[in-house]
């Protein structure tokens, strides 16, 4: 009975972690891909402006959006393929932290009435709270983590 519970628990953790990785991977791949094509991403101008501010204009806007697209698509692919999952999650969490900076840098683009009534772009940013929670959950439930069993004799 104890073994059955452990097997079921491990299977549940693996499925939950994979579902989260797949769903977040698809979102990253989808939203990131849009940034390769000018004017397709609703967040393109906000992303360019944010990167411009964070890098003090050292990266040209046309290059910054492509670099962001590469980062996001890369995160998506790595999550979908279960490659370097923990490292990918850390990179994604860092990326997510940066996605919240427009709330501070450009409050009038993010809110109709700061701070409680978000614009569509503000809502686009707000969805990232769910992604952060899922990423943190994945770190805790990662079935790929090597666990050593100790034999108590």
Short mmCIF file of N, CA and C in Angstrom, two decimals:
data_model
loop_
_atom_site.label_atom_id
_atom_site.label_comp_id
_atom_site.label_asym_id
_atom_site.label_seq_id
_atom_site.Cartn_x
_atom_site.Cartn_y
_atom_site.Cartn_z
N UNK A 1 0.83 -1.20 0.00
CA UNK A 1 0.00 0.00 0.00
C UNK A 1 0.87 1.25 0.00
N UNK A 2 1.92 1.23 0.82
CA UNK A 2 2.82 2.38 0.92
C UNK A 2 3.54 2.62 -0.40
N UNK A 3 3.95 1.52 -1.04
CA UNK A 3 4.64 1.61 -2.33
C UNK A 3 3.69 2.17 -3.39
N UNK A 4 2.44 1.74 -3.38
CA UNK A 4 1.45 2.22 -4.34
C UNK A 4 1.25 3.72 -4.20
N UNK A 5 1.13 4.19 -2.96
CA UNK A 5 0.97 5.63 -2.71
C UNK A 5 2.17 6.41 -3.24
N UNK A 6 3.35 5.87 -3.02
CA UNK A 6 4.57 6.54 -3.47
C UNK A 6 4.62 6.61 -5.00
N UNK A 7 4.29 5.49 -5.66
CA UNK A 7 4.30 5.44 -7.12
C UNK A 7 3.26 6.42 -7.68
N UNK A 8 2.05 6.41 -7.13
CA UNK A 8 0.99 7.32 -7.58
C UNK A 8 1.41 8.77 -7.34
N UNK A 9 1.99 9.04 -6.19
CA UNK A 9 2.46 10.40 -5.88
C UNK A 9 3.54 10.85 -6.85
N UNK A 10 4.49 9.98 -7.15
CA UNK A 10 5.55 10.33 -8.11
C UNK A 10 4.98 10.56 -9.50
N UNK A 11 4.03 9.73 -9.92
CA UNK A 11 3.40 9.89 -11.23
C UNK A 11 2.63 11.20 -11.30
N UNK A 12 1.90 11.51 -10.23
CA UNK A 12 1.14 12.77 -10.17
C UNK A 12 2.09 13.96 -10.28
N UNK A 13 3.19 13.94 -9.55
CA UNK A 13 4.17 15.03 -9.61
C UNK A 13 4.75 15.18 -11.01
N UNK A 14 5.06 14.06 -11.65
CA UNK A 14 5.63 14.10 -13.01
C UNK A 14 4.63 14.69 -13.99
N UNK A 15 3.37 14.26 -13.91
CA UNK A 15 2.34 14.76 -14.83
C UNK A 15 2.10 16.25 -14.60
N UNK A 16 1.97 16.65 -13.33
CA UNK A 16 1.74 18.06 -13.03
C UNK A 16 2.88 18.93 -13.56
N UNK A 17 4.11 18.51 -13.32
CA UNK A 17 5.26 19.27 -13.76
C UNK A 17 5.31 19.32 -15.27
N UNK A 18 5.02 18.21 -15.94
CA UNK A 18 5.03 18.20 -17.41
C UNK A 18 3.93 19.08 -17.98
N UNK A 19 2.74 19.05 -17.38
CA UNK A 19 1.64 19.89 -17.87
C UNK A 19 1.99 21.37 -17.74
N UNK A 20 2.57 21.73 -16.62
CA UNK A 20 2.98 23.12 -16.43
C UNK A 20 4.06 23.50 -17.44
N UNK A 21 5.05 22.63 -17.61
CA UNK A 21 6.13 22.92 -18.56
C UNK A 21 5.60 23.05 -19.97
N UNK A 22 4.69 22.17 -20.35
CA UNK A 22 4.12 22.24 -21.70
C UNK A 22 3.32 23.53 -21.89
N UNK A 23 2.47 23.85 -20.94
CA UNK A 23 1.64 25.05 -21.09
C UNK A 23 2.47 26.32 -21.10
N UNK A 24 3.46 26.41 -20.22
CA UNK A 24 4.32 27.59 -20.20
C UNK A 24 5.21 27.62 -21.44
N UNK A 25 5.69 26.46 -21.84
CA UNK A 25 6.50 26.37 -23.05
C UNK A 25 5.76 26.85 -24.27
N UNK A 26 4.50 26.45 -24.40
CA UNK A 26 3.67 26.89 -25.54
C UNK A 26 3.48 28.41 -25.51
N UNK A 27 3.21 28.95 -24.33
CA UNK A 27 3.02 30.41 -24.22
C UNK A 27 4.29 31.14 -24.62
N UNK A 28 5.42 30.70 -24.11
CA UNK A 28 6.69 31.34 -24.47
C UNK A 28 6.97 31.22 -25.97
N UNK A 29 6.75 30.05 -26.52
CA UNK A 29 7.00 29.83 -27.94
C UNK A 29 6.07 30.70 -28.79
N UNK A 30 4.82 30.73 -28.43
CA UNK A 30 3.81 31.48 -29.18
C UNK A 30 4.06 32.99 -29.09
N UNK A 31 4.13 33.52 -27.88
CA UNK A 31 4.30 34.96 -27.71
C UNK A 31 5.67 35.43 -28.19
N UNK A 32 6.69 34.59 -27.98
CA UNK A 32 8.03 34.93 -28.45
C UNK A 32 8.11 34.96 -29.96
N UNK A 33 7.46 34.01 -30.62
CA UNK A 33 7.47 33.96 -32.09
C UNK A 33 6.88 35.22 -32.72
N UNK A 34 5.86 35.76 -32.08
CA UNK A 34 5.24 36.98 -32.61
C UNK A 34 6.24 38.13 -32.71
N UNK A 35 7.20 38.15 -31.81
CA UNK A 35 8.17 39.26 -31.76
C UNK A 35 9.16 39.24 -32.93
N UNK A 36 9.23 38.12 -33.66
CA UNK A 36 10.09 38.07 -34.84
C UNK A 36 9.49 38.86 -36.01
N UNK A 37 8.20 39.15 -35.93
CA UNK A 37 7.50 39.82 -37.03
C UNK A 37 6.98 41.17 -36.57
N UNK A 38 7.49 42.26 -37.15
CA UNK A 38 7.10 43.60 -36.71
C UNK A 38 5.58 43.79 -36.65
N UNK A 39 5.16 44.38 -35.57
CA UNK A 39 3.77 44.79 -35.32
C UNK A 39 2.81 43.63 -35.03
N UNK A 40 3.29 42.40 -34.89
CA UNK A 40 2.39 41.29 -34.56
C UNK A 40 2.17 41.16 -33.05
N UNK A 41 3.19 41.44 -32.26
CA UNK A 41 3.06 41.31 -30.82
C UNK A 41 2.44 42.57 -30.22
N UNK A 42 1.37 42.40 -29.44
CA UNK A 42 0.77 43.58 -28.81
C UNK A 42 1.70 44.26 -27.80
N UNK A 43 2.72 43.54 -27.36
CA UNK A 43 3.65 44.09 -26.36
C UNK A 43 4.95 44.58 -26.99
N UNK A 44 5.03 44.60 -28.31
CA UNK A 44 6.30 44.94 -28.98
C UNK A 44 6.85 46.30 -28.56
N UNK A 45 6.04 47.34 -28.67
CA UNK A 45 6.56 48.68 -28.33
C UNK A 45 6.91 48.79 -26.86
N UNK A 46 6.08 48.22 -26.01
CA UNK A 46 6.38 48.25 -24.58
C UNK A 46 7.67 47.50 -24.29
N UNK A 47 7.87 46.35 -24.94
CA UNK A 47 9.10 45.58 -24.75
C UNK A 47 10.31 46.37 -25.22
N UNK A 48 10.22 46.97 -26.40
CA UNK A 48 11.34 47.77 -26.93
C UNK A 48 11.66 48.92 -25.99
N UNK A 49 10.62 49.63 -25.55
CA UNK A 49 10.84 50.78 -24.65
C UNK A 49 11.44 50.34 -23.32
N UNK A 50 10.98 49.22 -22.80
CA UNK A 50 11.51 48.72 -21.52
C UNK A 50 12.97 48.32 -21.66
N UNK A 51 13.29 47.57 -22.70
CA UNK A 51 14.68 47.16 -22.91
C UNK A 51 15.56 48.39 -23.13
N UNK A 52 15.04 49.36 -23.87
CA UNK A 52 15.79 50.60 -24.11
C UNK A 52 16.14 51.28 -22.78
N UNK A 53 15.16 51.36 -21.89
CA UNK A 53 15.40 51.99 -20.58
C UNK A 53 16.35 51.16 -19.72
N UNK A 54 16.14 49.86 -19.68
CA UNK A 54 16.96 48.99 -18.82
C UNK A 54 18.41 48.89 -19.29
N UNK A 55 18.65 49.08 -20.60
CA UNK A 55 20.01 49.00 -21.14
C UNK A 55 20.58 50.38 -21.44
N UNK A 56 19.87 51.42 -21.01
CA UNK A 56 20.29 52.80 -21.24
C UNK A 56 20.51 53.08 -22.73
N UNK A 57 19.71 52.43 -23.57
CA UNK A 57 19.78 52.66 -25.00
C UNK A 57 20.98 52.02 -25.69
N UNK A 58 21.71 51.15 -25.01
CA UNK A 58 22.90 50.53 -25.60
C UNK A 58 22.57 49.49 -26.67
N UNK A 59 21.34 48.96 -26.64
CA UNK A 59 20.93 47.99 -27.65
C UNK A 59 19.86 48.64 -28.51
N UNK A 60 20.07 48.62 -29.82
CA UNK A 60 19.09 49.20 -30.75
C UNK A 60 17.75 48.48 -30.60
N UNK A 61 16.66 49.23 -30.70
CA UNK A 61 15.33 48.65 -30.52
C UNK A 61 15.08 47.49 -31.48
N UNK A 62 15.52 47.63 -32.72
CA UNK A 62 15.28 46.57 -33.71
C UNK A 62 16.02 45.28 -33.34
N UNK A 63 17.16 45.41 -32.70
CA UNK A 63 17.91 44.23 -32.26
C UNK A 63 17.36 43.69 -30.93
N UNK A 64 16.94 44.59 -30.06
CA UNK A 64 16.47 44.15 -28.74
C UNK A 64 15.24 43.27 -28.85
N UNK A 65 14.34 43.59 -29.76
CA UNK A 65 13.11 42.79 -29.88
C UNK A 65 13.42 41.41 -30.46
N UNK A 66 14.41 41.33 -31.34
CA UNK A 66 14.83 40.03 -31.89
C UNK A 66 15.52 39.19 -30.79
N UNK A 67 16.36 39.85 -30.00
CA UNK A 67 17.02 39.13 -28.89
C UNK A 67 15.99 38.62 -27.89
N UNK A 68 14.98 39.43 -27.61
CA UNK A 68 13.92 39.01 -26.71
C UNK A 68 13.15 37.84 -27.31
N UNK A 69 12.87 37.91 -28.60
CA UNK A 69 12.17 36.80 -29.28
C UNK A 69 12.98 35.51 -29.17
N UNK A 70 14.28 35.61 -29.40
CA UNK A 70 15.16 34.44 -29.30
C UNK A 70 15.13 33.86 -27.89
N UNK A 71 15.21 34.74 -26.89
CA UNK A 71 15.17 34.30 -25.50
C UNK A 71 13.86 33.57 -25.20
N UNK A 72 12.74 34.20 -25.56
CA UNK A 72 11.44 33.62 -25.24
C UNK A 72 11.19 32.31 -25.99
N UNK A 73 11.52 32.27 -27.27
CA UNK A 73 11.35 31.04 -28.04
C UNK A 73 12.28 29.95 -27.49
N UNK A 74 13.49 30.33 -27.12
CA UNK A 74 14.43 29.37 -26.54
C UNK A 74 13.90 28.78 -25.25
N UNK A 75 13.37 29.61 -24.37
CA UNK A 75 12.78 29.12 -23.13
C UNK A 75 11.63 28.15 -23.45
N UNK A 76 10.79 28.54 -24.39
CA UNK A 76 9.67 27.68 -24.77
C UNK A 76 10.12 26.33 -25.28
N UNK A 77 11.08 26.33 -26.17
CA UNK A 77 11.58 25.06 -26.74
C UNK A 77 12.21 24.20 -25.66
N UNK A 78 13.04 24.79 -24.81
CA UNK A 78 13.69 24.01 -23.75
C UNK A 78 12.69 23.41 -22.78
N UNK A 79 11.63 24.15 -22.45
CA UNK A 79 10.60 23.61 -21.56
C UNK A 79 9.85 22.46 -22.25
N UNK A 80 9.53 22.64 -23.52
CA UNK A 80 8.79 21.60 -24.24
C UNK A 80 9.61 20.32 -24.43
N UNK A 81 10.92 20.50 -24.60
CA UNK A 81 11.78 19.34 -24.83
C UNK A 81 12.38 18.76 -23.55
N UNK A 82 12.04 19.34 -22.40
CA UNK A 82 12.55 18.89 -21.09
C UNK A 82 14.08 18.93 -21.03
N UNK A 83 14.65 19.98 -21.61
CA UNK A 83 16.10 20.12 -21.59
C UNK A 83 16.50 21.17 -20.57
N UNK A 84 17.48 20.86 -19.76
CA UNK A 84 18.03 21.80 -18.76
C UNK A 84 16.90 22.51 -18.02
N UNK A 85 15.96 21.73 -17.52
CA UNK A 85 14.74 22.31 -16.96
C UNK A 85 14.99 23.29 -15.83
N UNK A 86 15.79 22.91 -14.84
CA UNK A 86 16.00 23.83 -13.70
C UNK A 86 16.66 25.13 -14.14
N UNK A 87 17.65 25.05 -15.01
CA UNK A 87 18.31 26.25 -15.51
C UNK A 87 17.33 27.09 -16.32
N UNK A 88 16.53 26.43 -17.13
CA UNK A 88 15.54 27.14 -17.94
C UNK A 88 14.53 27.86 -17.05
N UNK A 89 14.12 27.21 -15.98
CA UNK A 89 13.17 27.83 -15.05
C UNK A 89 13.79 29.06 -14.40
N UNK A 90 15.05 28.98 -14.01
CA UNK A 90 15.72 30.13 -13.41
C UNK A 90 15.79 31.29 -14.42
N UNK A 91 16.14 30.98 -15.66
CA UNK A 91 16.19 32.02 -16.71
C UNK A 91 14.79 32.61 -16.92
N UNK A 92 13.79 31.75 -16.96
CA UNK A 92 12.41 32.22 -17.14
C UNK A 92 11.97 33.10 -15.98
N UNK A 93 12.34 32.72 -14.75
CA UNK A 93 11.98 33.56 -13.60
C UNK A 93 12.66 34.92 -13.66
N UNK A 94 13.92 34.94 -14.10
CA UNK A 94 14.61 36.22 -14.28
C UNK A 94 13.89 37.06 -15.35
N UNK A 95 13.54 36.42 -16.44
CA UNK A 95 12.80 37.10 -17.51
C UNK A 95 11.47 37.64 -16.97
N UNK A 96 10.77 36.81 -16.21
CA UNK A 96 9.48 37.24 -15.64
C UNK A 96 9.66 38.45 -14.73
N UNK A 97 10.71 38.45 -13.93
CA UNK A 97 10.95 39.61 -13.05
C UNK A 97 11.08 40.88 -13.89
N UNK A 98 11.76 40.77 -15.02
CA UNK A 98 11.94 41.95 -15.88
C UNK A 98 10.65 42.37 -16.57
N UNK A 99 9.71 41.41 -16.76
CA UNK A 99 8.46 41.78 -17.42
C UNK A 99 7.59 42.68 -16.55
N UNK A 100 7.88 42.73 -15.27
CA UNK A 100 7.10 43.59 -14.38
C UNK A 100 7.64 45.03 -14.33
N UNK A 101 8.84 45.27 -14.87
CA UNK A 101 9.42 46.61 -14.79
C UNK A 101 8.61 47.69 -15.52
N UNK A 102 7.87 47.38 -16.59
CA UNK A 102 7.06 48.43 -17.20
C UNK A 102 6.00 49.00 -16.26
N UNK A 103 5.58 48.22 -15.29
CA UNK A 103 4.61 48.73 -14.32
C UNK A 103 5.17 49.94 -13.59
N UNK A 104 6.49 49.94 -13.38
CA UNK A 104 7.16 51.06 -12.71
C UNK A 104 7.66 52.10 -13.70
N UNK A 105 8.22 51.63 -14.82
CA UNK A 105 8.81 52.55 -15.79
C UNK A 105 7.77 53.30 -16.61
N UNK A 106 6.69 52.62 -16.94
CA UNK A 106 5.66 53.20 -17.81
C UNK A 106 4.26 52.98 -17.23
N UNK A 107 3.99 53.54 -16.07
CA UNK A 107 2.69 53.28 -15.43
C UNK A 107 1.49 53.72 -16.27
N UNK A 108 1.65 54.74 -17.09
CA UNK A 108 0.52 55.20 -17.90
C UNK A 108 0.23 54.27 -19.09
N UNK A 109 1.22 53.46 -19.48
CA UNK A 109 0.97 52.44 -20.50
C UNK A 109 0.36 51.19 -19.88
N UNK A 110 0.59 51.01 -18.58
CA UNK A 110 0.14 49.81 -17.89
C UNK A 110 -1.21 49.98 -17.18
N UNK A 111 -1.54 51.22 -16.84
CA UNK A 111 -2.76 51.47 -16.08
C UNK A 111 -3.54 52.65 -16.64
N UNK A 112 -4.88 52.51 -16.68
CA UNK A 112 -5.74 53.63 -17.03
C UNK A 112 -5.78 54.60 -15.85
N UNK A 113 -5.93 54.02 -14.68
CA UNK A 113 -5.95 54.76 -13.42
C UNK A 113 -4.98 54.08 -12.48
N UNK A 114 -3.73 54.53 -12.44
CA UNK A 114 -2.76 53.83 -11.57
C UNK A 114 -3.23 53.83 -10.12
N UNK A 115 -3.02 52.77 -9.41
CA UNK A 115 -2.44 51.49 -9.79
C UNK A 115 -3.45 50.37 -9.96
N UNK A 116 -4.75 50.66 -9.97
CA UNK A 116 -5.71 49.56 -9.88
C UNK A 116 -6.45 49.18 -11.16
N UNK A 117 -6.47 50.01 -12.18
CA UNK A 117 -7.21 49.67 -13.39
C UNK A 117 -6.23 49.50 -14.54
N UNK A 118 -5.89 48.23 -14.85
CA UNK A 118 -4.88 47.99 -15.88
C UNK A 118 -5.41 48.22 -17.30
N UNK A 119 -4.53 48.66 -18.17
CA UNK A 119 -4.83 48.70 -19.60
C UNK A 119 -4.70 47.27 -20.12
N UNK A 120 -4.94 47.08 -21.41
CA UNK A 120 -4.76 45.75 -21.99
C UNK A 120 -3.31 45.30 -21.83
N UNK A 121 -2.35 46.23 -22.00
CA UNK A 121 -0.94 45.90 -21.78
C UNK A 121 -0.67 45.54 -20.32
N UNK A 122 -1.31 46.25 -19.41
CA UNK A 122 -1.17 45.93 -17.99
C UNK A 122 -1.70 44.55 -17.67
N UNK A 123 -2.80 44.17 -18.32
CA UNK A 123 -3.34 42.82 -18.14
C UNK A 123 -2.39 41.78 -18.73
N UNK A 124 -1.78 42.12 -19.85
CA UNK A 124 -0.80 41.24 -20.51
C UNK A 124 0.35 40.95 -19.55
N UNK A 125 0.76 41.99 -18.83
CA UNK A 125 1.83 41.83 -17.83
C UNK A 125 1.30 41.04 -16.62
N UNK A 126 0.08 41.34 -16.21
CA UNK A 126 -0.50 40.71 -15.02
C UNK A 126 -0.60 39.20 -15.12
N UNK A 127 -0.82 38.68 -16.32
CA UNK A 127 -0.89 37.21 -16.50
C UNK A 127 0.40 36.54 -16.08
N UNK A 128 1.49 37.30 -16.03
CA UNK A 128 2.78 36.73 -15.68
C UNK A 128 2.85 36.28 -14.22
N UNK A 129 1.96 36.78 -13.36
CA UNK A 129 1.92 36.30 -11.97
C UNK A 129 1.60 34.80 -11.95
N UNK A 130 0.71 34.37 -12.83
CA UNK A 130 0.36 32.95 -12.90
C UNK A 130 1.55 32.14 -13.42
N UNK A 131 2.25 32.68 -14.40
CA UNK A 131 3.42 31.98 -14.95
C UNK A 131 4.51 31.85 -13.88
N UNK A 132 4.73 32.90 -13.10
CA UNK A 132 5.72 32.84 -12.02
C UNK A 132 5.33 31.75 -11.02
N UNK A 133 4.06 31.72 -10.62
CA UNK A 133 3.61 30.70 -9.67
C UNK A 133 3.82 29.30 -10.23
N UNK A 134 3.53 29.12 -11.51
CA UNK A 134 3.71 27.81 -12.14
C UNK A 134 5.19 27.43 -12.20
N UNK A 135 6.05 28.39 -12.53
CA UNK A 135 7.49 28.11 -12.59
C UNK A 135 8.03 27.71 -11.22
N UNK A 136 7.60 28.42 -10.19
CA UNK A 136 8.03 28.09 -8.82
C UNK A 136 7.53 26.70 -8.44
N UNK A 137 6.30 26.38 -8.81
CA UNK A 137 5.75 25.05 -8.54
C UNK A 137 6.56 23.99 -9.26
N UNK A 138 6.96 24.26 -10.50
CA UNK A 138 7.75 23.30 -11.27
C UNK A 138 9.09 23.02 -10.60
N UNK A 139 9.71 24.04 -10.04
CA UNK A 139 10.99 23.84 -9.37
C UNK A 139 10.80 22.87 -8.21
N UNK A 140 9.72 23.03 -7.49
CA UNK A 140 9.47 22.18 -6.33
C UNK A 140 9.10 20.75 -6.71
N UNK A 141 8.45 20.57 -7.87
CA UNK A 141 7.94 19.26 -8.24
C UNK A 141 8.72 18.60 -9.36
N UNK A 142 9.85 19.13 -9.72
CA UNK A 142 10.58 18.62 -10.88
C UNK A 142 10.92 17.15 -10.72
N UNK A 143 10.30 16.29 -11.53
CA UNK A 143 10.58 14.86 -11.42
C UNK A 143 11.95 14.48 -11.97
N UNK A 144 12.57 15.37 -12.71
CA UNK A 144 13.88 15.08 -13.28
C UNK A 144 14.99 15.22 -12.25
N UNK A 145 14.63 15.78 -11.12
CA UNK A 145 15.62 15.98 -10.06
C UNK A 145 16.10 14.62 -9.55
N UNK A 146 17.39 14.48 -9.46
CA UNK A 146 17.96 13.22 -8.97
C UNK A 146 17.87 13.19 -7.46
N UNK A 147 17.23 12.16 -6.97
CA UNK A 147 17.12 11.99 -5.53
C UNK A 147 17.82 10.69 -5.18
N UNK A 148 18.61 10.74 -4.15
CA UNK A 148 19.34 9.55 -3.76
C UNK A 148 18.60 8.86 -2.62
N UNK A 149 18.53 7.58 -2.72
CA UNK A 149 17.90 6.79 -1.65
C UNK A 149 19.01 6.27 -0.75
N UNK A 150 18.78 6.38 0.51
CA UNK A 150 19.77 5.85 1.45
C UNK A 150 19.23 4.57 2.05
N UNK A 151 20.09 3.62 2.17
CA UNK A 151 19.71 2.34 2.74
C UNK A 151 20.07 2.36 4.23
N UNK A 152 19.03 2.34 5.04
CA UNK A 152 19.26 2.35 6.49
C UNK A 152 19.34 0.92 6.96
N UNK A 153 20.54 0.48 7.32
CA UNK A 153 20.69 -0.89 7.79
C UNK A 153 21.10 -0.89 9.23
#
